[in-house]
Coordinates of C-alpha atoms in Angstrom, one line a residue:
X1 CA 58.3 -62.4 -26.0
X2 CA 58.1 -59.9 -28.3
X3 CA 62.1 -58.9 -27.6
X4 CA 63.0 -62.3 -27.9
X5 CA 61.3 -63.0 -31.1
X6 CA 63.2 -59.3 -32.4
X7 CA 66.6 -60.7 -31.6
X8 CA 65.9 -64.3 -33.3
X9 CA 65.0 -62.4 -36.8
X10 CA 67.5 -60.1 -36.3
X11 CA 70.5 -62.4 -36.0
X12 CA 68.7 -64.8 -38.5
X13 CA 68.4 -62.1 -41.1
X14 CA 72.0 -60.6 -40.6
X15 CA 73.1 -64.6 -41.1
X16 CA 71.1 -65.1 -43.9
X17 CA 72.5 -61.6 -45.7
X18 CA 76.5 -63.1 -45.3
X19 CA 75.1 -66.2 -46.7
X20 CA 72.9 -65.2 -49.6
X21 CA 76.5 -62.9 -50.9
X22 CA 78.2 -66.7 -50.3
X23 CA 75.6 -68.6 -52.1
X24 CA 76.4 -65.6 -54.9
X25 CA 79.9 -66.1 -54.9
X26 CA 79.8 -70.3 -55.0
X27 CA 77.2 -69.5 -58.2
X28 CA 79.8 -67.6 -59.8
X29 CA 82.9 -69.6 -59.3
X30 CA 80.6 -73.2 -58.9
X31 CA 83.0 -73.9 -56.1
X32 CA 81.8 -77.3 -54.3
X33 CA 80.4 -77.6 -50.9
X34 CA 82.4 -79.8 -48.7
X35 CA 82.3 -81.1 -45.3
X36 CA 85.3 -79.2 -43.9
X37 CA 84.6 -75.9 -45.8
X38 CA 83.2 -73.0 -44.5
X39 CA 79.9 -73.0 -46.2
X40 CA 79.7 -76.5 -44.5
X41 CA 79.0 -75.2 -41.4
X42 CA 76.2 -73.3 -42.6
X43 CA 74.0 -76.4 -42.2
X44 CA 73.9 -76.9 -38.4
X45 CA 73.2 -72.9 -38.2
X46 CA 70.1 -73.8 -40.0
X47 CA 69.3 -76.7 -37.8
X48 CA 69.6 -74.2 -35.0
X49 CA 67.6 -71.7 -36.6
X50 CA 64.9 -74.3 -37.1
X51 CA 64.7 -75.0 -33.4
X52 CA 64.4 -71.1 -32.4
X53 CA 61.7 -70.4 -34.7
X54 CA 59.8 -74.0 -34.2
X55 CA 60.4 -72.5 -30.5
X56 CA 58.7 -69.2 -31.2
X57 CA 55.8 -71.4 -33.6
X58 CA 55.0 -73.4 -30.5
X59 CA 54.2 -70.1 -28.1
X60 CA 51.3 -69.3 -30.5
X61 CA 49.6 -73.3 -29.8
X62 CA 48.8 -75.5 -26.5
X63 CA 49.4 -74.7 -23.1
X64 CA 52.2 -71.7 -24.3
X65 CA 48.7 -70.1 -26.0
X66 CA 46.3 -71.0 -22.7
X67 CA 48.6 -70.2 -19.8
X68 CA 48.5 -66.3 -21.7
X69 CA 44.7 -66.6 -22.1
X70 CA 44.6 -67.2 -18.7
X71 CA 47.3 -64.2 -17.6
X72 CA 45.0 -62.0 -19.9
X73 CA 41.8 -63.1 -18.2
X74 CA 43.3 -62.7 -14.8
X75 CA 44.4 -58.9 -16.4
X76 CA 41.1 -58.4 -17.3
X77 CA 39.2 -59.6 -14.1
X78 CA 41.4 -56.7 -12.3
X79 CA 40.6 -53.8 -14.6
X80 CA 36.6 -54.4 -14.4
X81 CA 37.0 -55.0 -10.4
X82 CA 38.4 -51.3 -10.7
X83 CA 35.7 -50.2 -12.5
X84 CA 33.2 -51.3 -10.2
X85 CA 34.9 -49.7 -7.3
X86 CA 35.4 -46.0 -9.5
X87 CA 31.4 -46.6 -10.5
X88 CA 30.7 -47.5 -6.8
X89 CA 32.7 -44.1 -5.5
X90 CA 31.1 -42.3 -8.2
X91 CA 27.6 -43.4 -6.8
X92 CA 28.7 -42.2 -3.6
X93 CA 29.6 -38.6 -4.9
X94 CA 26.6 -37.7 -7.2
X95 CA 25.2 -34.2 -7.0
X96 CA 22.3 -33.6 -5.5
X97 CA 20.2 -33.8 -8.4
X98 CA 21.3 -37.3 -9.2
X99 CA 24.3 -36.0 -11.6
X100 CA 27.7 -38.3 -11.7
X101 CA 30.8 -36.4 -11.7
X102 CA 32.9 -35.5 -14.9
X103 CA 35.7 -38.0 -13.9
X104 CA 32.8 -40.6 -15.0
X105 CA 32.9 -40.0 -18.7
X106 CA 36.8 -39.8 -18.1
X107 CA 36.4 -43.2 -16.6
X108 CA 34.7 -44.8 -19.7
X109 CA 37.2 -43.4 -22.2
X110 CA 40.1 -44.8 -20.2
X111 CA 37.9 -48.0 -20.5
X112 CA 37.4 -47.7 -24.1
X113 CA 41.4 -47.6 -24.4
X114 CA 41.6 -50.5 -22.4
X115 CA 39.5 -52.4 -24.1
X116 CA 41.1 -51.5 -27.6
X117 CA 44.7 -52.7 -26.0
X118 CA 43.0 -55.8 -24.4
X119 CA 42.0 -56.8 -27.8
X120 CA 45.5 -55.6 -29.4
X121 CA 47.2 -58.1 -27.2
X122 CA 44.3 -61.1 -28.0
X123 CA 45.6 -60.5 -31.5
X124 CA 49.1 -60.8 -30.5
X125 CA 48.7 -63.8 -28.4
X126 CA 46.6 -65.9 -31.2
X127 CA 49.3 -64.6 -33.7
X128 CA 46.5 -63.2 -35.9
X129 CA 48.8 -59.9 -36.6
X130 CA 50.2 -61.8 -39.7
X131 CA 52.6 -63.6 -37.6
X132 CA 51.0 -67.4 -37.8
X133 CA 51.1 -67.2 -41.4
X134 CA 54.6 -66.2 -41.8
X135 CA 56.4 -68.2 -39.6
X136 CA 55.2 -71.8 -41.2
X137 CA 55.9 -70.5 -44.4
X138 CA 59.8 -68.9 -43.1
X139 CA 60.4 -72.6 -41.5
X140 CA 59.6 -74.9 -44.4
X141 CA 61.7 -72.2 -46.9
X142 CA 64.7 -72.9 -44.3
X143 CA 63.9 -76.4 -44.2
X144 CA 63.6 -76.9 -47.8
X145 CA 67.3 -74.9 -48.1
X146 CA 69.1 -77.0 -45.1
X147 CA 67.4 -80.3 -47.2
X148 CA 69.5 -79.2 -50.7
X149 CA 72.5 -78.2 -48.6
X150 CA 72.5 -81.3 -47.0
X151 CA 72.1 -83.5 -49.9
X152 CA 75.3 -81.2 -51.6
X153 CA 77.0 -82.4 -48.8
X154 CA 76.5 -86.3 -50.0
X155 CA 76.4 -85.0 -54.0
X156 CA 79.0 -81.9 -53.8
X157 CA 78.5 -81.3 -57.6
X158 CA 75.7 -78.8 -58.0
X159 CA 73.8 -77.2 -61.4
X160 CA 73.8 -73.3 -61.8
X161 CA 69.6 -73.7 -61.3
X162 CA 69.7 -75.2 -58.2
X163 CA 72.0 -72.6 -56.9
X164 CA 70.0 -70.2 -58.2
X165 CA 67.0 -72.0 -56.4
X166 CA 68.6 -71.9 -52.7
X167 CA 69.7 -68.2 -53.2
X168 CA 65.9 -67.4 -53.9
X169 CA 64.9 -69.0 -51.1
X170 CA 67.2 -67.2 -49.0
X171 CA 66.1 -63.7 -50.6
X172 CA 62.4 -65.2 -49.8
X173 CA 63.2 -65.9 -45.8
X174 CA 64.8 -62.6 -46.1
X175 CA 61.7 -60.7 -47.4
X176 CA 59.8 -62.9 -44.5
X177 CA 62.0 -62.0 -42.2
X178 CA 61.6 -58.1 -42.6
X179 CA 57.5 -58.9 -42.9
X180 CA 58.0 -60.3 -39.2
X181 CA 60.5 -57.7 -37.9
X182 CA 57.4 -55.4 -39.0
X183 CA 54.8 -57.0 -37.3
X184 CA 56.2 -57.8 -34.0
X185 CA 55.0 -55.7 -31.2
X186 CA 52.3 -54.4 -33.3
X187 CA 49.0 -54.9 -34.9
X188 CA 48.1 -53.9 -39.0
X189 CA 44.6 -53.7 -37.8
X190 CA 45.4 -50.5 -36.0
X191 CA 48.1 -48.8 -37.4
X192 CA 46.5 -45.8 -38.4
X193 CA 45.7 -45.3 -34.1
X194 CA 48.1 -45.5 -31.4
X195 CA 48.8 -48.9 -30.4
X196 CA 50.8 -51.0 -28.1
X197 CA 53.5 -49.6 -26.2
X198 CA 52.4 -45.9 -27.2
X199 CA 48.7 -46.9 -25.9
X200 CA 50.2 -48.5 -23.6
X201 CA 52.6 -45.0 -22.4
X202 CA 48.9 -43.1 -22.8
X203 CA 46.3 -44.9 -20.5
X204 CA 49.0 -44.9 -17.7
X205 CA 49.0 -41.6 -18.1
X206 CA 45.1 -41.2 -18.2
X207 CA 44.8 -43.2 -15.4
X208 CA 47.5 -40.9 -13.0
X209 CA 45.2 -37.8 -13.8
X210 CA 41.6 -39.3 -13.2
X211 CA 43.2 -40.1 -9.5
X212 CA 44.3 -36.3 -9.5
X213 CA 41.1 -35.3 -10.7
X214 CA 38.7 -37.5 -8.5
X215 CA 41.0 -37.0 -5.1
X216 CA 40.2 -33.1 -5.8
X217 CA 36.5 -33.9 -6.4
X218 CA 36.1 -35.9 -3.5
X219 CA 37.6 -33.6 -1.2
X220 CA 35.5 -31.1 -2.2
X221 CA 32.4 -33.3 -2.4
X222 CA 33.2 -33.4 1.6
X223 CA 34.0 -29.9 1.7
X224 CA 30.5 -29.2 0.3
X225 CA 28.7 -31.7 2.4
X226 CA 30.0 -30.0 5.6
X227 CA 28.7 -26.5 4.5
X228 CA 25.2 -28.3 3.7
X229 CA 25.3 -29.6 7.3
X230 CA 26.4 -27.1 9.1
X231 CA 23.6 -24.5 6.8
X232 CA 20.8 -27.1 7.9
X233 CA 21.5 -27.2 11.5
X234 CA 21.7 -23.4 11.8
X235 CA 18.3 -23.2 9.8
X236 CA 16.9 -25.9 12.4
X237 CA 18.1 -24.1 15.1
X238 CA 16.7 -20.7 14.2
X239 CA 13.8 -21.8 13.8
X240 CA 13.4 -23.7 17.0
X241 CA 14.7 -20.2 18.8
X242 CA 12.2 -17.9 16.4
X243 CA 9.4 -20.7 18.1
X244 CA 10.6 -19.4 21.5
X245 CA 11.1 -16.1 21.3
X246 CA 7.3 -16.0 19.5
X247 CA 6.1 -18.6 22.4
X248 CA 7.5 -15.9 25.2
X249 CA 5.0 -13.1 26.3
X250 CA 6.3 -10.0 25.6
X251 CA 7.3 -7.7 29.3
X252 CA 7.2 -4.3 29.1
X253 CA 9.7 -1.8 31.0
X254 CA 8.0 0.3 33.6
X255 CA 9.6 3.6 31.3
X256 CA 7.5 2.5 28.2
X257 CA 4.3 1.9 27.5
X258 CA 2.2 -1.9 26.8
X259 CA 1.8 -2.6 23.1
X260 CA -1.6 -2.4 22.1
X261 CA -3.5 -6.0 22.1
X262 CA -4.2 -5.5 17.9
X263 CA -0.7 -4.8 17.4
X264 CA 0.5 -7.6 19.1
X265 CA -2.0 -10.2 17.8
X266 CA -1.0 -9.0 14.6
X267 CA 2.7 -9.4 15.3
X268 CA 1.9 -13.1 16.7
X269 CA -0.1 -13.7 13.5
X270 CA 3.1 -12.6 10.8
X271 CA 5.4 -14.6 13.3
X272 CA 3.5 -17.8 13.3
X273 CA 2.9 -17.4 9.6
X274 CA 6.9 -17.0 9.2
X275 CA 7.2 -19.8 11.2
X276 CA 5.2 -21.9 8.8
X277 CA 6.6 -20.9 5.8
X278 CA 10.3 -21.7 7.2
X279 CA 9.1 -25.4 8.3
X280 CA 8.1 -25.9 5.4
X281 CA 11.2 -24.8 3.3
X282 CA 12.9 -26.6 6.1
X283 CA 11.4 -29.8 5.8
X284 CA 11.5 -30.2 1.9
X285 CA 15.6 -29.8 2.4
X286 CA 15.8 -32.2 5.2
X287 CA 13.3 -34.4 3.1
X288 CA 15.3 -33.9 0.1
X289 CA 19.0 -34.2 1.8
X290 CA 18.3 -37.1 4.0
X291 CA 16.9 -39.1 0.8
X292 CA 20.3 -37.5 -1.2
X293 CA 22.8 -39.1 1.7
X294 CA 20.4 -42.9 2.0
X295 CA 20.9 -42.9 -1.9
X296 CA 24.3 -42.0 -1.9
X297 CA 25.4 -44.7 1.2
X298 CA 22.7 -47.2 0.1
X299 CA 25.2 -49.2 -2.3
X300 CA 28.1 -49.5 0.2
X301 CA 26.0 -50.2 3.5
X302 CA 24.3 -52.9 1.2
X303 CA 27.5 -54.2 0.5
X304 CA 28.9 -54.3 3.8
X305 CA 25.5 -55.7 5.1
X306 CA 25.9 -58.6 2.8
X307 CA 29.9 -58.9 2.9
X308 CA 29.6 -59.7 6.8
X309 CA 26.5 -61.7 6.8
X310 CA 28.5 -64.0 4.0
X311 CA 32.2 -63.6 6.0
X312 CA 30.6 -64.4 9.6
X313 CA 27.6 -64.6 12.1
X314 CA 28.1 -61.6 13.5
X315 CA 25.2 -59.3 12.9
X316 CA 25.4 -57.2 9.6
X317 CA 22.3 -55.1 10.4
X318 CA 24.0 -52.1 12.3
X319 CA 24.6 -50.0 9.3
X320 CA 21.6 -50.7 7.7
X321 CA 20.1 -49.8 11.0
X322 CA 22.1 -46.4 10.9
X323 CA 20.7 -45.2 7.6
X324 CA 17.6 -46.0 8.8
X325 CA 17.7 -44.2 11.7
X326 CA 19.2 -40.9 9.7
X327 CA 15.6 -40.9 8.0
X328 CA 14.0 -41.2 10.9
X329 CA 15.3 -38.7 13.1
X330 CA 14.9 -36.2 10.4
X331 CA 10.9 -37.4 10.1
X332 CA 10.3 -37.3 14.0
X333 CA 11.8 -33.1 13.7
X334 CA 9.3 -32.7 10.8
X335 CA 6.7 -34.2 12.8
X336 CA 7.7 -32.3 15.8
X337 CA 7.6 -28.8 13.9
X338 CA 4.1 -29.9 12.4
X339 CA 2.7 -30.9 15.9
X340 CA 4.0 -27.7 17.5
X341 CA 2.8 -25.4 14.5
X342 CA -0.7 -27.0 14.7
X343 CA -1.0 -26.4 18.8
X344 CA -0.2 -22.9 17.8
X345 CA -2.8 -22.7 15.0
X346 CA -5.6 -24.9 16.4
X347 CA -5.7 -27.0 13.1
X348 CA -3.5 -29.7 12.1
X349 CA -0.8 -29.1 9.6
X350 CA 1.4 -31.1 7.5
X351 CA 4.2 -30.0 6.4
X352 CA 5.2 -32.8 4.0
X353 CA 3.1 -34.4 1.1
X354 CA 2.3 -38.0 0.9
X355 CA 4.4 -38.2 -2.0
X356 CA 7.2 -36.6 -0.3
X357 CA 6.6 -38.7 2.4
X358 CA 6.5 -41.8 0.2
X359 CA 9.6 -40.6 -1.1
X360 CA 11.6 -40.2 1.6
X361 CA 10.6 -44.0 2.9
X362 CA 10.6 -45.8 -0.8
X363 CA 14.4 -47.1 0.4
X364 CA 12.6 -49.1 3.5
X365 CA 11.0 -52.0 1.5
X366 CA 14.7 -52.8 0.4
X367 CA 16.5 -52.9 3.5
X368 CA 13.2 -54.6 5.0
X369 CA 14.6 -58.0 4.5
X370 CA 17.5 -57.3 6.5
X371 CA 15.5 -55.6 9.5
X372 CA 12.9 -57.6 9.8
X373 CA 14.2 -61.3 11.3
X374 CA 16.2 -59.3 14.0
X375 CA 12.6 -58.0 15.0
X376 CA 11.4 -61.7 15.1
X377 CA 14.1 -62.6 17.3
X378 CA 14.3 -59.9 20.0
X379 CA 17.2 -60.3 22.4
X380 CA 17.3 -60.5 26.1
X381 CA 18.2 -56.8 26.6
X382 CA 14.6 -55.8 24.5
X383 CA 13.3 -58.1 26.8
X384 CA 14.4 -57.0 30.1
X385 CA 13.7 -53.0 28.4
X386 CA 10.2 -53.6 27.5
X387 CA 9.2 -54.9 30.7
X388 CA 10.8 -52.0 32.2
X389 CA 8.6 -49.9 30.9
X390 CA 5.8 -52.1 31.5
X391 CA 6.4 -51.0 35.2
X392 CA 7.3 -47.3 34.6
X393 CA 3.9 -47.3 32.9
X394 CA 1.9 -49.0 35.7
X395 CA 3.6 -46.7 37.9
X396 CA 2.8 -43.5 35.7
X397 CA -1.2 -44.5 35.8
X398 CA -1.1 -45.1 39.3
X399 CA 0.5 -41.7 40.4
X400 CA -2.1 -40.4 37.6
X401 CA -5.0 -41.9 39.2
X402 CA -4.2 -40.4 42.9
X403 CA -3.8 -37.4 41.6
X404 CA -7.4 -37.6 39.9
X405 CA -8.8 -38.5 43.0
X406 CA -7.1 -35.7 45.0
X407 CA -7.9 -32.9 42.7
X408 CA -11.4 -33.7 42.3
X409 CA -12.0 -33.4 45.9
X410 CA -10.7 -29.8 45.2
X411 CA -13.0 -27.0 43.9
X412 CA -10.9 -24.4 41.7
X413 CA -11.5 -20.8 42.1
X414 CA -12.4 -19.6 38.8
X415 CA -12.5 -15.8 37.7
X416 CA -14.8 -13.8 35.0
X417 CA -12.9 -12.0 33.0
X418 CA -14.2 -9.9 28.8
X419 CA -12.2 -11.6 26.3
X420 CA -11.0 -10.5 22.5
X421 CA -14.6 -10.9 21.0
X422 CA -16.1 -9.0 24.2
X423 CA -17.6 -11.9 25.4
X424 CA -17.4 -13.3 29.5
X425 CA -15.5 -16.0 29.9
X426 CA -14.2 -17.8 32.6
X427 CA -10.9 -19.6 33.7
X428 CA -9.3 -21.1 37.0
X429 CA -7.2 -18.2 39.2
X430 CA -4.5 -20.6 39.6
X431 CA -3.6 -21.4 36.3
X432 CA -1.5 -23.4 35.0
X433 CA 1.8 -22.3 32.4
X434 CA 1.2 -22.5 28.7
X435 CA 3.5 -25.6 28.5
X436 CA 1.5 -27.8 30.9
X437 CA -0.9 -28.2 28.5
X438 CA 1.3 -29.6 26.0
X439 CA 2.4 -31.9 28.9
X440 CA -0.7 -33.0 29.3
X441 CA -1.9 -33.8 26.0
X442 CA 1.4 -35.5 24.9
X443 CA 1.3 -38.0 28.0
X444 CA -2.8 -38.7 26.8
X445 CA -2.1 -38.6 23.0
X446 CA -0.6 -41.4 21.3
X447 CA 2.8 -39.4 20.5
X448 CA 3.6 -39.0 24.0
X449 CA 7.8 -40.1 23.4
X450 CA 7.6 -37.2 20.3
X451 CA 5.9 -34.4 22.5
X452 CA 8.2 -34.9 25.9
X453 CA 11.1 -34.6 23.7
X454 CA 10.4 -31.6 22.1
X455 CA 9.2 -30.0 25.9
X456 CA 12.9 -31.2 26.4
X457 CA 14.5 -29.4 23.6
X458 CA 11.9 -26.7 24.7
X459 CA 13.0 -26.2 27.9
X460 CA 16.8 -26.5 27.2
X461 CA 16.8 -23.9 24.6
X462 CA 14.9 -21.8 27.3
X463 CA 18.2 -22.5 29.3
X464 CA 20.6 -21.9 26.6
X465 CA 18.5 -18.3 26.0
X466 CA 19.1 -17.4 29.6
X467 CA 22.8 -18.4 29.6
X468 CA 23.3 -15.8 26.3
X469 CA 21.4 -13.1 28.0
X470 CA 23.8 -13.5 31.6
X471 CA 26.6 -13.4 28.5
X472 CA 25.5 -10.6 27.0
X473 CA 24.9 -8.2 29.7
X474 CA 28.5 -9.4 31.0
X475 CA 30.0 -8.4 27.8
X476 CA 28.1 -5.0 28.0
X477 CA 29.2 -4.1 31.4
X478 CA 33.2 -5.6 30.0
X479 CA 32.4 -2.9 27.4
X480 CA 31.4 0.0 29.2
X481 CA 34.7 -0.5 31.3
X482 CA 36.5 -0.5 28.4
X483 CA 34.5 2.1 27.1
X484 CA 35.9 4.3 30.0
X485 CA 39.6 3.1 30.1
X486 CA 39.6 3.8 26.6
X487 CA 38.0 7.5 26.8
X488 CA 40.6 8.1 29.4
X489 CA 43.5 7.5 27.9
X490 CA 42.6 9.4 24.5
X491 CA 42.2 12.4 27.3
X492 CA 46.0 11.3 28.4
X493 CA 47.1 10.9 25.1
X494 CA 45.8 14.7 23.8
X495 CA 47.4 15.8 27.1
X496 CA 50.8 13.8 25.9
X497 CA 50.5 15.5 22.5
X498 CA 50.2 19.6 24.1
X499 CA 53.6 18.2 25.9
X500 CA 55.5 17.3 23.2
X501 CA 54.4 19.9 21.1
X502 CA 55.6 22.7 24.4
X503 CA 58.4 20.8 24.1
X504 CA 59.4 21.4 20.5
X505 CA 58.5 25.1 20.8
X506 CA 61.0 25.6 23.5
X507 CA 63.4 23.4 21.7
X508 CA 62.9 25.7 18.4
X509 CA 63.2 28.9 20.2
X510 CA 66.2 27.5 22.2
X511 CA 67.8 26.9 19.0
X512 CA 67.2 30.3 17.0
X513 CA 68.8 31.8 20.3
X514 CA 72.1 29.8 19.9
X515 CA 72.2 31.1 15.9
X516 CA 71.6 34.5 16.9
X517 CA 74.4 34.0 19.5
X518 CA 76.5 32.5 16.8
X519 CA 76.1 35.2 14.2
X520 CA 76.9 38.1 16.7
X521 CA 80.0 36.2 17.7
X522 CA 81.1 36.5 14.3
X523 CA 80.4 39.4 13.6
X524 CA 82.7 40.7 16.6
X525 CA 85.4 38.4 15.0
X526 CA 85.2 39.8 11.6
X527 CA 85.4 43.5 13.4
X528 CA 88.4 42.9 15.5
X529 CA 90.4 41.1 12.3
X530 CA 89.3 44.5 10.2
X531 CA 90.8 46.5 13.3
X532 CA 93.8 44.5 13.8
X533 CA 94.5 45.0 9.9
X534 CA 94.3 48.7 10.3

């Protein structure tokens, strides 16, 4: 539009320049306007130019002005979709301490732009840049000259005045025309800021380096999350293999003596201490990072949840499910630790708050109404599980109760023994590992599921321990071989070196007893020449 509306005031100015000098000359000489002259054929060029701009008048009314209204809407619609997705991304790639990224501001300056050009082009659509005014005004001054022309045509003798009338008007669509020229393509409003195709030139630009600058920060968003993983799991595993190596009774050598029993109480004292201290470090970060990933995935799962639910039947609780369970399984490890930490200590511990607990489960009310009908409608696979388990458990209590009845038939042989406070105590001869115990009380207590699982992890880092330790004493002897193959060739290469350097002595010596050779054979030479001279 704006092209097309250059090239019609361009070609009508240039016209009306050759015919304002005409109108000049026909003042001067009062020649008379005829049908067959040239200035006759001046009219229908007006008629033509009445149509084009009447053409350009009716783009700025009716269904010219809505169907752009509607392209610009349409425009619009697109650019605040994208800014929902970049705020939704954003969300997704907040800092841990609830900070957006830069690239945000960034985002709502490219915005700002946008919304200065979408109003820039509102103003060029209505016409309000000056260009509705001027082009009524240009088409009833052409008018009014193609009206007098016309009427020379019928009355060809004209008065100096109303020549001098036309060529003002002409000079007037001139001056109207330049105004137009002017304003096309731009807006008086905002001159003194860059506008239209220069804004234009610079959010494109903007926009290709806020995708530069957000693919760099999401890759190393990941980057970083990755460390933070892989740093937790290491913590949790140290800590489970510190709880070992502290649960283990220490076996002396027969070549060094037994620790005395203060020291090592002591020792098992500072270790279960340290072992506190770390769980509770521990569980604030997993506290704090599983509540950092829930709020950084809780926007998009939502979405998801709710895109399927309203796209088809199918059942849009899985993810929600998933998020859930992260939580979760980084609760049951807190509880774990506590549990394990208070067996140790003979007192219970916790080693979150209630407000951190509180904290880490404010998210659950929200997803609650997603969760909860499934549990009202259980499926046939629950079903068939749960009675399952009905006959495990009848099973389990039976197999206890025999095993009641045969060990109190029984009597245990119990032993005296002085214990740590120099008291007599007593205690069955047979007895039972440490971890029994634990068995025992987690298949009575009420967190029986919690308390086999963590004998399960137990027991498998027990395995895990014993697999390094065959590693490691099969890397030692690998080293000691090495050890020797290495000592023995240094002793082969020092032997290699004596060689060599034998070998260069003899060489040398060899040598200085060919020069000596030499010089004596020229000397004899230089004698018999002296002789022969003689």
């Amino acid at each position: 539009m704006k092209t097309l509306q250059g090239r019609h005031c361009n070609l009508l100015r240039m016209a009306l320049s050759n015919g304002s000098n005409s109108s000049e000359i026909m003042q001067q000489t009062f020649y008379p306007l005829r049908k067959g002259s040239i200035h006759g054929s001046v009219i229908p060029d007006f008629k033509q130019w009445q149509k084009m701009l009447h053409e350009d008048k009716d783009k700025f009314t009716g269904d010219h002005l809505v169907s752009k209204y509607d392209s610009l809407k349409i425009i619009k619609h697109l650019q605040e979709n994208w800014m929902d997705i970049g705020l939704g991304i954003f969300g997704r790639h907040k800092s841990m301490e609830g900070e957006m990224p830069p690239e945000r501001q960034y985002m709502e300056e490219i915005a700002k732009s946008i919304g200065r050009l979408y109003k820039e082009f509102k103003i060029r659509i209505n016409g309000d840049n000056g260009i509705s005014k001027i082009l009524p005004s240009l088409i009833s001054s052409l008018e009014s000259c193609s009206f007098k022309l016309e009427n020379l045509l019928v009355f060809p003798e004209m008065l100096l005045e109303e020549w001098e009338g036309i060529n003002g008007k002409i000079n007037e669509m001139k001056s109207q025309l330049d105004a137009l020229l002017n304003i096309i393509g731009t807006v008086p409003q905002y001159i003194d800021m860059d506008s239209g195709s220069v804004l234009q030139a610079n959010i494109y630009n903007m926009i290709q380096q806020w995708l530069l600058k957000i693919g760099n920060e999401i890759n190393n968003g990941n980057i970083e999350l990755q460390r933070h993983m892989d740093e937790l799991h290491i913590s949790m595993i140290q800590w489970m293999v510190n709880f070992l190596i502290l649960m283990v009774p220490d076996f002396t050598d027969q070549d060094t003596l037994p620790n005395v029993e203060e020291e090592c109480a002591e020792k098992h004292d500072i270790g279960v201490a340290e072992l506190e201290l770390d769980a509770i470090a521990l569980a604030r970060k997993l506290s704090q990072y599983s509540s950092y990933l829930s709020s950084c995935c809780r926007g998009m799962v939502t979405a998801m949840a709710l895109s399927i639910a309203s796209r088809s039947k199918k059942n849009p609780r899985k993810e929600l499910r998933e998020l859930q369970k992260m939580k979760k399984e980084c609760y049951e490890w807190i509880t774990t630790c506590s549990h394990l930490l208070s067996g140790i200590k003979g007192r219970e511990i916790n080693l979150l708050t209630h407000e951190e607990k509180a904290h880490l489960f404010e998210e659950e009310d929200i997803l609650k109404e997603f969760l909860e009908p499934e549990r009202d409608k259980p499926s046939k696979e629950n079903e068939e599980e749960s009675k399952e388990d009905k006959k495990l458990g009848e099973e389990k209590e039976e197999k206890k109760a025999e095993e009641k009845l045969s060990t109190s038939t029984e009597k245990e042989k119990l032993i005296r023994f002085i214990g740590e406070d120099e008291n007599v105590h007593t205690k069955p001869l047979f007895e039972t590992d440490v971890l029994s115990s634990w068995r025992e009380s987690a298949n009575q207590g009420t967190l029986a599921q919690k308390y086999i699982e963590a004998m399960a992890i137990i027991e498998r880092t027990q395995e895990k321990l014993i697999e390094v330790e065959s590693r490691a004493r099969q890397a030692e002897e690998k080293f000691e071989d090495v050890n020797e193959t290495l000592h023995y060739t240094l002793i082969r290469n020092k032997e290699l070196e004596k060689e060599l350097e034998e070998m260069l002595i003899k060489s040398r010596e060899k040598e200085s007893e060919r020069g000596e050779e030499e010089e004596n054979e020229e000397k004899k030479k230089k004698k018999k020449k002296k002789k022969k001279k003689k």
